[in-house]
């Protein structure tokens, strides 16, 4: 019963987010601030993880190729497929659920605890539009992060494959270009947009409707990570089933 | 003026407010007092529209808040200034941005005019050279003064204060009380202060409303509160040792 209430409350929140807009000059400033906090601020960790995980994918593929009949270009092919289809959109989104999601929940939750949200409401401001809408807009730039993750993941695979002595550069690049299906990019970016929406709204919901004090802010941040991850994984399965099968 | 008629409010199945009827006059500091759990804050939240009463009506001048559509309620809230218990300053903004916030949201003034008004109100609350500091960098008393400055910057008609003295030393508490009263008279606004501080009652209570278990049990001025025989008032007022001793001295003198 509580889950049904929570789902209802989440959709009611979404309705309020898109109602009675904040003054555009203020909103523009808020969106730029959120882009800086949520997108630019995440580039470092995303770049680091993407490069090294791409490298690991290439090494693992190479080490599991025992049959001499399998061409070395498969290392590049497997790296591309893993990075573009799953690692960049899904794995990075799970990491972002921890980094960005808990940041959103704790910042909105702290505002709830210290009556800053009440202050907005008393002033006649639609606090959900003021706090959540800029985050949704900012996270629509999230696919740019995923593009960087894809590029660095493949670059990491190339570096590990070539400099680790597992493949030649020509074979790796040949594998990268082999059987490329552009539709798979559409699939990857479509689910990236869905994950971006989940990343902006689920942690906001957790923070906005939390009750209690500092301890509950911590609990809400943990719940936020768990539920955002669960929804990303579930959405990933449904989208994959619908678009690829 | 704010008029309240038979307001009832329940939370979590428990009736918190049990039919409150009173009036708060313009140009006066109206105090709502009572023990913890008496329903003061719930009553305040009903007055400012954060809670909707199940029964009863609240009139701002002649208009009932219940009859206002969302736009009218939003306009009314632009005329309300609120001082929260913890200050409720926005952590991510410096003092200047905090005070300027209502002007940015609701006026079309240019930045120079807004800045002039911000400096004017900061000076009014005796704060200068703090514009670029963040809330975490100033004391609790200063945060309360910044919060008052933010509440009055857009020249409100109504000022609500939720326990403005909590967590402050007696001297700073008196300073905040005096400031609230001076601003009330200066701007001729309707001020409602929720408190359980008897010093505030003595200093600024031009009208005092006592709540007990969600009911209004007494109302009068700060002069009358020490003369009344109402048992609920005497139980509340003389619950502290200091006031008990004052009472004993008064009785001996009489």
Short mmCIF file of C-alpha atoms in Angstrom, two decimals:
data_model
loop_
_atom_site.label_atom_id
_atom_site.label_comp_id
_atom_site.label_asym_id
_atom_site.label_seq_id
_atom_site.Cartn_x
_atom_site.Cartn_y
_atom_site.Cartn_z
CA UNK A 1 0.00 0.00 0.00
CA UNK A 2 2.84 2.37 0.90
CA UNK A 3 4.51 1.66 -2.46
CA UNK A 4 1.31 2.63 -4.26
CA UNK A 5 1.15 5.84 -2.23
CA UNK A 6 4.78 6.58 -3.07
CA UNK A 7 4.21 6.00 -6.79
CA UNK A 8 1.18 8.32 -6.67
CA UNK A 9 3.13 10.94 -4.77
CA UNK A 10 5.99 10.73 -7.34
CA UNK A 11 3.63 11.38 -10.28
CA UNK A 12 1.84 14.18 -8.40
CA UNK A 13 5.27 15.71 -7.80
CA UNK A 14 6.00 15.56 -11.55
CA UNK A 15 2.71 17.37 -12.25
CA UNK A 16 3.64 20.14 -9.80
CA UNK A 17 7.18 20.43 -11.21
CA UNK A 18 5.72 21.48 -14.56
CA UNK A 19 3.11 23.86 -13.06
CA UNK A 20 3.43 27.61 -12.24
CA UNK A 21 6.90 28.38 -13.50
CA UNK A 22 9.53 30.41 -11.71
CA UNK A 23 10.53 33.76 -13.24
CA UNK A 24 12.58 32.97 -16.39
CA UNK A 25 15.59 35.15 -15.46
CA UNK A 26 15.90 33.31 -12.13
CA UNK A 27 15.31 29.92 -13.78
CA UNK A 28 18.08 30.53 -16.35
CA UNK A 29 20.55 31.18 -13.54
CA UNK A 30 19.42 28.05 -11.66
CA UNK A 31 19.74 25.84 -14.77
CA UNK A 32 23.31 27.05 -15.41
CA UNK A 33 24.20 26.37 -11.77
CA UNK A 34 22.75 22.84 -11.97
CA UNK A 35 24.62 22.13 -15.23
CA UNK A 36 27.80 23.10 -13.43
CA UNK A 37 27.02 21.02 -10.32
CA UNK A 38 25.52 17.92 -11.95
CA UNK A 39 27.16 17.68 -15.38
CA UNK A 40 30.50 19.48 -15.32
CA UNK A 41 31.14 18.34 -11.76
CA UNK A 42 30.76 14.69 -12.78
CA UNK A 43 33.12 14.70 -15.76
CA UNK A 44 36.25 13.86 -13.76
CA UNK A 45 34.97 10.67 -12.15
CA UNK A 46 33.19 9.57 -15.35
CA UNK A 47 36.38 10.07 -17.41
CA UNK A 48 38.50 8.13 -14.91
CA UNK A 49 36.12 5.18 -14.61
CA UNK A 50 35.36 5.01 -18.34
CA UNK A 51 39.00 4.91 -19.39
CA UNK A 52 39.96 2.13 -16.99
CA UNK A 53 36.82 0.01 -17.37
CA UNK A 54 37.24 0.20 -21.18
CA UNK A 55 40.78 -1.05 -20.66
CA UNK A 56 39.62 -3.91 -18.44
CA UNK A 57 36.97 -4.98 -20.97
CA UNK A 58 39.67 -5.19 -23.68
CA UNK A 59 42.04 -7.18 -21.44
CA UNK A 60 39.31 -9.58 -20.28
CA UNK A 61 38.20 -10.20 -23.86
CA UNK A 62 41.79 -10.83 -24.98
CA UNK A 63 42.50 -13.20 -22.08
CA UNK A 64 39.39 -15.26 -22.82
CA UNK A 65 40.22 -15.73 -26.50
CA UNK A 66 41.98 -19.11 -26.44
CA UNK A 67 40.96 -20.26 -29.90
CA UNK A 68 43.55 -19.15 -32.52
CA UNK A 69 40.78 -19.04 -35.15
CA UNK A 70 39.15 -16.06 -33.46
CA UNK A 71 40.53 -12.87 -35.01
CA UNK A 72 42.26 -10.30 -32.79
CA UNK A 73 39.86 -7.67 -34.14
CA UNK A 74 37.25 -9.20 -31.81
CA UNK A 75 38.92 -7.31 -28.92
CA UNK A 76 38.00 -3.96 -30.55
CA UNK A 77 34.55 -5.25 -31.52
CA UNK A 78 33.77 -6.52 -27.99
CA UNK A 79 35.06 -3.33 -26.40
CA UNK A 80 32.89 -1.18 -28.67
CA UNK A 81 29.77 -3.26 -28.12
CA UNK A 82 30.22 -3.44 -24.33
CA UNK A 83 31.02 0.24 -23.95
CA UNK A 84 28.34 1.65 -26.28
CA UNK A 85 25.50 -0.70 -25.41
CA UNK A 86 25.85 -1.17 -21.67
CA UNK A 87 28.87 0.24 -19.92
CA UNK A 88 28.54 3.92 -20.87
CA UNK A 89 24.76 4.36 -20.61
CA UNK A 90 23.92 1.95 -17.78
CA UNK A 91 27.04 1.46 -15.65
CA UNK A 92 27.83 5.19 -15.66
CA UNK A 93 24.19 5.95 -14.75
CA UNK A 94 24.47 3.67 -11.70
CA UNK A 95 27.60 5.57 -10.68
CA UNK A 96 25.77 8.85 -11.26
CA UNK A 97 22.92 7.56 -9.05
CA UNK A 98 25.50 7.46 -6.25
CA UNK A 99 27.22 10.73 -7.03
CA UNK A 100 24.53 13.02 -8.44
CA UNK A 101 21.52 11.23 -6.91
CA UNK A 102 22.70 11.39 -3.33
CA UNK A 103 23.83 15.00 -3.85
CA UNK A 104 20.34 15.96 -5.08
CA UNK A 105 18.59 14.12 -2.23
CA UNK A 106 20.84 15.48 0.51
CA UNK A 107 20.73 19.07 -0.78
CA UNK A 108 16.91 19.10 -1.11
CA UNK A 109 16.53 17.11 2.14
CA UNK A 110 18.69 19.61 4.03
CA UNK A 111 16.53 22.41 2.65
CA UNK A 112 13.46 20.56 3.95
CA UNK A 113 14.98 20.06 7.42
CA UNK A 114 16.09 23.69 7.74
CA UNK A 115 12.68 25.05 6.58
CA UNK A 116 14.15 26.56 3.40
CA UNK A 117 11.46 24.81 1.34
CA UNK A 118 8.77 26.20 3.67
CA UNK A 119 10.33 29.65 3.16
CA UNK A 120 9.92 29.26 -0.63
CA UNK A 121 6.31 28.10 -0.23
CA UNK A 122 5.43 30.96 2.12
CA UNK A 123 6.78 33.41 -0.46
CA UNK A 124 4.33 31.93 -2.98
CA UNK A 125 7.00 30.17 -5.03
CA UNK A 126 6.31 26.75 -6.55
CA UNK A 127 9.18 25.09 -4.69
CA UNK A 128 9.07 21.94 -6.84
CA UNK A 129 9.44 23.94 -10.03
CA UNK A 130 12.15 26.09 -8.46
CA UNK A 131 14.16 23.10 -7.17
CA UNK A 132 13.47 20.17 -9.51
CA UNK A 133 12.81 21.65 -12.97
CA UNK A 134 16.36 23.09 -13.34
CA UNK A 135 17.77 19.66 -12.42
CA UNK A 136 15.67 17.96 -15.12
CA UNK A 137 16.82 20.50 -17.73
CA UNK A 138 20.46 20.22 -16.61
CA UNK A 139 20.37 16.43 -16.84
CA UNK A 140 19.09 16.60 -20.42
CA UNK A 141 22.76 17.42 -21.10
CA UNK A 142 23.66 14.06 -19.58
CA UNK A 143 24.06 12.35 -23.02
CA UNK A 144 27.14 14.57 -23.53
CA UNK A 145 28.66 12.89 -20.47
CA UNK A 146 27.81 9.51 -21.99
CA UNK A 147 29.45 10.49 -25.31
CA UNK A 148 32.64 11.29 -23.37
CA UNK A 149 32.31 7.99 -21.46
CA UNK A 150 31.93 6.08 -24.75
CA UNK A 151 34.95 7.78 -26.31
CA UNK A 152 37.18 7.32 -23.25
CA UNK A 153 36.00 3.73 -22.71
CA UNK A 154 36.98 2.78 -26.26
CA UNK A 155 40.23 4.77 -25.97
CA UNK A 156 41.02 2.91 -22.73
CA UNK A 157 40.34 -0.39 -24.53
CA UNK A 158 42.65 0.61 -27.40
CA UNK A 159 45.44 1.65 -25.00
CA UNK A 160 45.14 -1.59 -22.97
CA UNK A 161 44.79 -3.77 -26.09
CA UNK A 162 47.64 -2.24 -28.07
CA UNK A 163 50.12 -1.31 -25.34
CA UNK A 164 49.32 -4.46 -23.37
CA UNK A 165 50.42 -6.49 -26.39
CA UNK A 166 47.02 -8.16 -26.91
CA UNK A 167 46.23 -6.71 -30.31
CA UNK A 168 47.65 -4.50 -33.02
CA UNK A 169 46.20 -1.03 -33.49
CA UNK A 170 45.00 -1.94 -37.00
CA UNK A 171 43.19 -5.06 -35.75
CA UNK A 172 41.59 -3.17 -32.87
CA UNK A 173 40.35 -0.37 -35.14
CA UNK A 174 39.15 -2.90 -37.69
CA UNK A 175 37.14 -4.56 -34.92
CA UNK A 176 35.71 -1.20 -33.87
CA UNK A 177 34.41 -0.60 -37.39
CA UNK A 178 33.18 -4.16 -37.94
CA UNK A 179 29.38 -4.71 -38.21
CA UNK A 180 28.56 -1.28 -36.82
CA UNK A 181 24.80 -0.73 -36.53
CA UNK A 182 23.88 2.98 -36.09
CA UNK A 183 20.50 1.98 -34.56
CA UNK A 184 22.43 0.76 -31.50
CA UNK A 185 23.55 4.35 -30.90
CA UNK A 186 19.90 5.45 -31.01
CA UNK A 187 19.11 2.71 -28.47
CA UNK A 188 22.00 3.81 -26.22
CA UNK A 189 21.05 7.51 -26.29
CA UNK A 190 17.33 6.83 -25.93
CA UNK A 191 17.92 4.97 -22.70
CA UNK A 192 20.39 7.65 -21.60
CA UNK A 193 17.58 10.24 -21.76
CA UNK A 194 15.29 7.95 -19.75
CA UNK A 195 18.04 7.40 -17.13
CA UNK A 196 18.68 11.17 -17.00
CA UNK A 197 15.02 11.77 -16.16
CA UNK A 198 15.14 9.08 -13.45
CA UNK A 199 18.40 10.57 -12.09
CA UNK A 200 16.82 14.02 -11.80
CA UNK A 201 13.40 13.13 -10.42
CA UNK A 202 13.72 10.09 -8.12
CA UNK A 203 16.40 11.63 -5.84
CA UNK A 204 14.45 14.91 -5.85
CA UNK A 205 11.32 13.08 -4.74
CA UNK A 206 13.27 11.32 -1.96
CA UNK A 207 14.68 14.62 -0.71
CA UNK A 208 11.55 16.71 -1.07
CA UNK A 209 9.20 14.41 0.82
CA UNK A 210 11.60 13.28 3.55
CA UNK A 211 10.64 13.91 7.16
CA UNK A 212 12.85 14.26 10.22
CA UNK A 213 16.34 15.56 10.83
CA UNK A 214 19.94 15.09 9.75
CA UNK A 215 19.86 11.30 10.27
CA UNK A 216 16.84 10.99 7.97
CA UNK A 217 18.65 13.05 5.32
CA UNK A 218 21.36 10.35 5.35
CA UNK A 219 18.75 7.58 5.15
CA UNK A 220 16.96 9.37 2.30
CA UNK A 221 20.25 9.64 0.39
CA UNK A 222 20.82 5.89 0.76
CA UNK A 223 17.24 5.11 -0.31
CA UNK A 224 17.67 7.49 -3.20
CA UNK A 225 20.71 5.56 -4.47
CA UNK A 226 18.96 2.20 -4.05
CA UNK A 227 15.72 3.22 -5.80
CA UNK A 228 17.40 5.18 -8.57
CA UNK A 229 19.65 2.17 -9.32
CA UNK A 230 16.71 -0.25 -9.21
CA UNK A 231 14.67 1.91 -11.57
CA UNK A 232 17.61 2.36 -13.95
CA UNK A 233 18.17 -1.40 -14.09
CA UNK A 234 14.44 -2.08 -14.57
CA UNK A 235 14.12 0.62 -17.24
CA UNK A 236 17.23 -0.77 -18.95
CA UNK A 237 15.63 -4.22 -19.19
CA UNK A 238 12.31 -2.88 -20.50
CA UNK A 239 13.94 -0.58 -23.09
CA UNK A 240 16.28 -3.34 -24.26
CA UNK A 241 13.36 -5.71 -24.64
CA UNK A 242 11.34 -3.14 -26.56
CA UNK A 243 14.05 -1.72 -28.82
CA UNK A 244 16.44 -4.58 -29.48
CA UNK A 245 14.53 -7.84 -29.30
CA UNK B 1 -6.12 42.68 9.96
CA UNK B 2 -6.39 38.89 10.09
CA UNK B 3 -9.62 37.33 11.36
CA UNK B 4 -9.89 33.67 12.34
CA UNK B 5 -13.23 31.91 12.68
CA UNK B 6 -13.63 28.47 14.27
CA UNK B 7 -10.50 26.89 12.78
CA UNK B 8 -10.10 23.13 13.17
CA UNK B 9 -7.08 21.16 12.01
CA UNK B 10 -6.13 17.48 12.42
CA UNK B 11 -2.80 15.82 11.71
CA UNK B 12 -2.33 12.05 11.58
CA UNK B 13 -5.86 11.48 12.85
CA UNK B 14 -5.37 13.67 15.92
CA UNK B 15 -7.26 16.95 16.25
CA UNK B 16 -4.61 19.62 16.89
CA UNK B 17 -6.69 22.78 16.61
CA UNK B 18 -10.16 22.61 18.15
CA UNK B 19 -12.09 25.64 16.93
CA UNK B 20 -10.00 28.79 17.29
CA UNK B 21 -11.65 32.19 16.83
CA UNK B 22 -9.73 35.47 17.21
CA UNK B 23 -8.53 38.63 15.45
CA UNK B 24 -5.06 40.04 14.88
CA UNK B 25 -4.94 43.80 14.41
CA UNK B 26 -2.83 45.80 12.03
CA UNK B 27 0.09 47.81 13.46
CA UNK B 28 0.30 45.59 16.54
CA UNK B 29 2.56 42.74 17.59
CA UNK B 30 0.20 39.84 18.22
CA UNK B 31 1.66 36.97 20.22
CA UNK B 32 0.48 33.36 20.17
CA UNK B 33 1.75 31.64 23.29
CA UNK B 34 1.32 28.22 24.85
CA UNK B 35 3.21 25.16 25.98
CA UNK B 36 4.98 22.87 23.54
CA UNK B 37 2.36 20.76 21.77
CA UNK B 38 -0.42 23.29 22.31
CA UNK B 39 -0.84 23.78 18.54
CA UNK B 40 0.92 27.15 18.10
CA UNK B 41 3.01 26.20 15.07
CA UNK B 42 0.14 24.30 13.43
CA UNK B 43 -2.03 27.40 13.94
CA UNK B 44 0.68 29.58 12.38
CA UNK B 45 0.98 27.22 9.41
CA UNK B 46 -2.80 27.39 8.94
CA UNK B 47 -2.62 31.20 9.02
CA UNK B 48 0.03 31.35 6.29
CA UNK B 49 -1.67 28.68 4.20
CA UNK B 50 0.92 25.92 4.55
CA UNK B 51 -1.83 23.82 6.20
CA UNK B 52 -5.47 23.83 5.11
CA UNK B 53 -7.92 23.75 8.02
CA UNK B 54 -10.70 21.15 7.74
CA UNK B 55 -13.19 23.59 9.17
CA UNK B 56 -13.37 27.33 9.78
CA UNK B 57 -12.25 30.40 7.87
CA UNK B 58 -9.25 32.71 7.91
CA UNK B 59 -9.76 36.24 6.56
CA UNK B 60 -7.00 38.53 5.32
CA UNK B 61 -8.75 41.92 5.54
CA UNK B 62 -12.15 40.93 4.05
CA UNK B 63 -11.08 38.01 1.89
CA UNK B 64 -11.18 34.44 3.16
CA UNK B 65 -8.05 32.48 2.23
CA UNK B 66 -10.32 29.49 1.50
CA UNK B 67 -12.13 31.44 -1.25
CA UNK B 68 -8.93 32.48 -3.01
CA UNK B 69 -7.80 30.62 -6.12
CA UNK B 70 -4.13 29.64 -6.54
CA UNK B 71 -3.19 32.95 -8.20
CA UNK B 72 -4.80 35.04 -5.45
CA UNK B 73 -3.14 32.91 -2.78
CA UNK B 74 0.23 33.39 -4.52
CA UNK B 75 -0.34 37.15 -4.63
CA UNK B 76 -1.29 37.14 -0.96
CA UNK B 77 1.91 35.28 -0.12
CA UNK B 78 3.92 37.98 -1.85
CA UNK B 79 2.53 40.31 0.85
CA UNK B 80 3.68 37.99 3.64
CA UNK B 81 7.05 38.12 5.35
CA UNK B 82 8.07 35.17 7.47
CA UNK B 83 10.76 34.75 10.08
CA UNK B 84 11.39 31.04 10.65
CA UNK B 85 12.63 29.50 13.89
CA UNK B 86 16.01 28.58 12.39
CA UNK B 87 16.17 31.57 10.07
CA UNK B 88 15.66 29.39 6.94
CA UNK B 89 18.26 31.36 5.00
CA UNK B 90 19.32 29.77 1.72
CA UNK B 91 22.71 28.11 2.32
CA UNK B 92 23.81 28.45 -1.28
CA UNK B 93 23.34 32.23 -1.35
CA UNK B 94 25.29 34.94 0.44
CA UNK B 95 23.52 37.42 2.73
CA UNK B 96 22.97 39.98 -0.03
CA UNK B 97 21.46 37.35 -2.37
CA UNK B 98 19.28 35.99 0.44
CA UNK B 99 17.79 39.41 1.21
CA UNK B 100 17.48 40.28 -2.48
CA UNK B 101 15.66 37.00 -3.23
CA UNK B 102 12.03 38.26 -2.85
CA UNK B 103 12.86 41.32 -4.95
CA UNK B 104 14.34 39.16 -7.73
CA UNK B 105 11.31 36.88 -7.66
CA UNK B 106 8.50 39.42 -7.47
CA UNK B 107 9.67 42.80 -8.77
CA UNK B 108 11.05 44.14 -12.01
CA UNK B 109 13.59 46.43 -10.33
CA UNK B 110 17.07 46.68 -11.80
CA UNK B 111 20.02 45.38 -9.80
CA UNK B 112 21.12 48.84 -8.59
CA UNK B 113 17.69 49.57 -7.09
CA UNK B 114 17.48 46.11 -5.56
CA UNK B 115 20.93 46.50 -4.03
CA UNK B 116 20.01 49.90 -2.60
CA UNK B 117 16.90 48.40 -0.98
CA UNK B 118 18.89 45.44 0.37
CA UNK B 119 21.44 47.75 1.97
CA UNK B 120 18.63 49.88 3.39
CA UNK B 121 16.95 46.94 5.15
CA UNK B 122 20.25 45.44 6.30
CA UNK B 123 21.08 48.81 7.86
CA UNK B 124 17.60 48.84 9.42
CA UNK B 125 18.31 45.55 11.20
CA UNK B 126 21.71 46.89 12.29
CA UNK B 127 23.77 44.71 9.97
CA UNK B 128 26.46 46.20 7.79
CA UNK B 129 29.49 44.77 5.98
CA UNK B 130 28.05 41.26 5.91
CA UNK B 131 26.71 41.36 2.34
CA UNK B 132 29.16 38.86 0.88
CA UNK B 133 29.19 36.45 3.83
CA UNK B 134 27.31 33.16 3.75
CA UNK B 135 24.72 32.18 6.44
CA UNK B 136 27.11 29.61 7.95
CA UNK B 137 29.68 32.37 8.52
CA UNK B 138 27.51 34.55 10.80
CA UNK B 139 26.07 34.04 14.31
CA UNK B 140 22.53 32.81 15.09
CA UNK B 141 21.42 36.30 16.14
CA UNK B 142 22.75 37.78 12.92
CA UNK B 143 21.00 35.05 10.92
CA UNK B 144 17.71 36.02 12.58
CA UNK B 145 18.31 39.67 11.69
CA UNK B 146 19.09 38.73 8.07
CA UNK B 147 15.89 36.70 8.06
CA UNK B 148 13.95 39.75 9.30
CA UNK B 149 15.60 41.85 6.58
CA UNK B 150 14.54 39.29 3.95
CA UNK B 151 11.01 39.23 5.38
CA UNK B 152 10.55 43.01 5.15
CA UNK B 153 12.54 43.78 1.98
CA UNK B 154 9.46 43.60 -0.27
CA UNK B 155 7.40 45.77 2.14
CA UNK B 156 4.96 43.08 3.32
CA UNK B 157 1.56 43.74 4.87
CA UNK B 158 1.86 40.77 7.22
CA UNK B 159 4.83 39.52 9.22
CA UNK B 160 4.86 36.07 10.82
CA UNK B 161 7.57 35.00 13.26
CA UNK B 162 7.96 31.42 14.50
CA UNK B 163 9.78 31.43 17.84
CA UNK B 164 12.17 34.23 16.85
CA UNK B 165 14.10 33.99 20.13
CA UNK B 166 14.82 30.30 20.22
CA UNK B 167 18.50 29.51 20.66
CA UNK B 168 19.46 33.12 21.40
CA UNK B 169 20.99 34.62 24.53
CA UNK B 170 18.64 36.93 26.52
CA UNK B 171 20.29 40.13 25.28
CA UNK B 172 20.11 39.17 21.60
CA UNK B 173 16.57 37.84 22.13
CA UNK B 174 15.49 41.24 23.50
CA UNK B 175 17.16 42.94 20.54
CA UNK B 176 15.22 40.76 18.08
CA UNK B 177 11.93 41.36 19.97
CA UNK B 178 12.47 45.12 19.95
CA UNK B 179 13.34 45.04 16.27
CA UNK B 180 10.15 43.12 15.44
CA UNK B 181 8.03 45.61 17.36
CA UNK B 182 9.74 48.65 15.86
CA UNK B 183 9.30 47.28 12.33
CA UNK B 184 5.63 46.50 13.03
CA UNK B 185 4.95 50.12 14.01
CA UNK B 186 7.20 51.63 11.35
CA UNK B 187 5.65 49.68 8.44
CA UNK B 188 2.16 49.50 10.03
CA UNK B 189 1.94 45.77 9.40
CA UNK B 190 0.04 42.93 11.06
CA UNK B 191 2.63 40.96 12.99
CA UNK B 192 2.00 37.56 14.53
CA UNK B 193 4.69 36.01 16.72
CA UNK B 194 4.58 32.43 17.98
CA UNK B 195 6.56 32.11 21.19
CA UNK B 196 6.69 30.52 24.62
CA UNK B 197 9.11 33.13 25.91
CA UNK B 198 7.54 35.19 28.72
CA UNK B 199 10.14 37.93 28.25
CA UNK B 200 8.76 38.47 24.74
CA UNK B 201 5.25 38.61 26.17
CA UNK B 202 6.30 41.30 28.64
CA UNK B 203 8.21 43.34 26.08
CA UNK B 204 6.18 43.26 22.88
CA UNK B 205 2.85 41.51 23.58
CA UNK B 206 0.37 44.15 22.46
CA UNK B 207 -2.11 41.33 22.03
CA UNK B 208 -1.53 37.90 23.54
CA UNK B 209 -3.43 34.72 22.65
CA UNK B 210 -2.93 31.67 24.86
CA UNK B 211 -3.46 28.20 23.36
CA UNK B 212 -3.87 25.04 25.39
CA UNK B 213 -4.44 21.59 23.85
CA UNK B 214 -5.49 23.25 20.58
CA UNK B 215 -8.02 25.60 22.18
CA UNK B 216 -7.83 29.33 22.71
CA UNK B 217 -8.14 29.68 26.48
CA UNK B 218 -7.36 33.36 26.97
CA UNK B 219 -6.62 36.56 25.03
CA UNK B 220 -5.65 40.05 26.16
CA UNK B 221 -2.69 42.41 26.44
CA UNK B 222 0.66 41.90 28.17
CA UNK B 223 -0.58 44.14 30.98
CA UNK B 224 -3.73 42.09 31.51
CA UNK B 225 -1.92 38.75 31.49
CA UNK B 226 -0.36 39.47 34.93
CA UNK B 227 -3.66 40.58 36.42
CA UNK B 228 -6.01 37.88 35.22
CA UNK B 229 -7.22 35.08 37.50
CA UNK B 230 -7.56 32.68 34.59
CA UNK B 231 -6.08 29.42 35.85
CA UNK B 232 -4.59 28.41 32.50
CA UNK B 233 -2.80 31.76 32.25
CA UNK B 234 -1.41 31.63 35.78
CA UNK B 235 -0.28 28.01 35.28
CA UNK B 236 1.55 29.00 32.11
CA UNK B 237 2.96 32.36 33.21
CA UNK B 238 4.13 31.28 36.65
CA UNK B 239 5.56 27.94 35.61
CA UNK B 240 9.10 29.33 35.78
CA UNK B 241 10.86 29.95 39.10
CA UNK B 242 11.68 33.53 38.16
CA UNK B 243 8.07 34.47 37.50
CA UNK B 244 6.93 32.51 40.58
CA UNK B 245 9.20 34.71 42.72
CA UNK B 246 7.98 37.87 40.98
CA UNK B 247 4.43 36.73 41.69
CA UNK B 248 5.26 36.11 45.39
CA UNK B 249 6.76 39.61 45.68
CA UNK B 250 3.68 41.09 43.94
CA UNK B 251 1.34 39.28 46.32
CA UNK B 252 3.32 40.40 49.36
CA UNK B 253 3.21 44.01 48.15
CA UNK B 254 -0.56 43.76 47.61
#
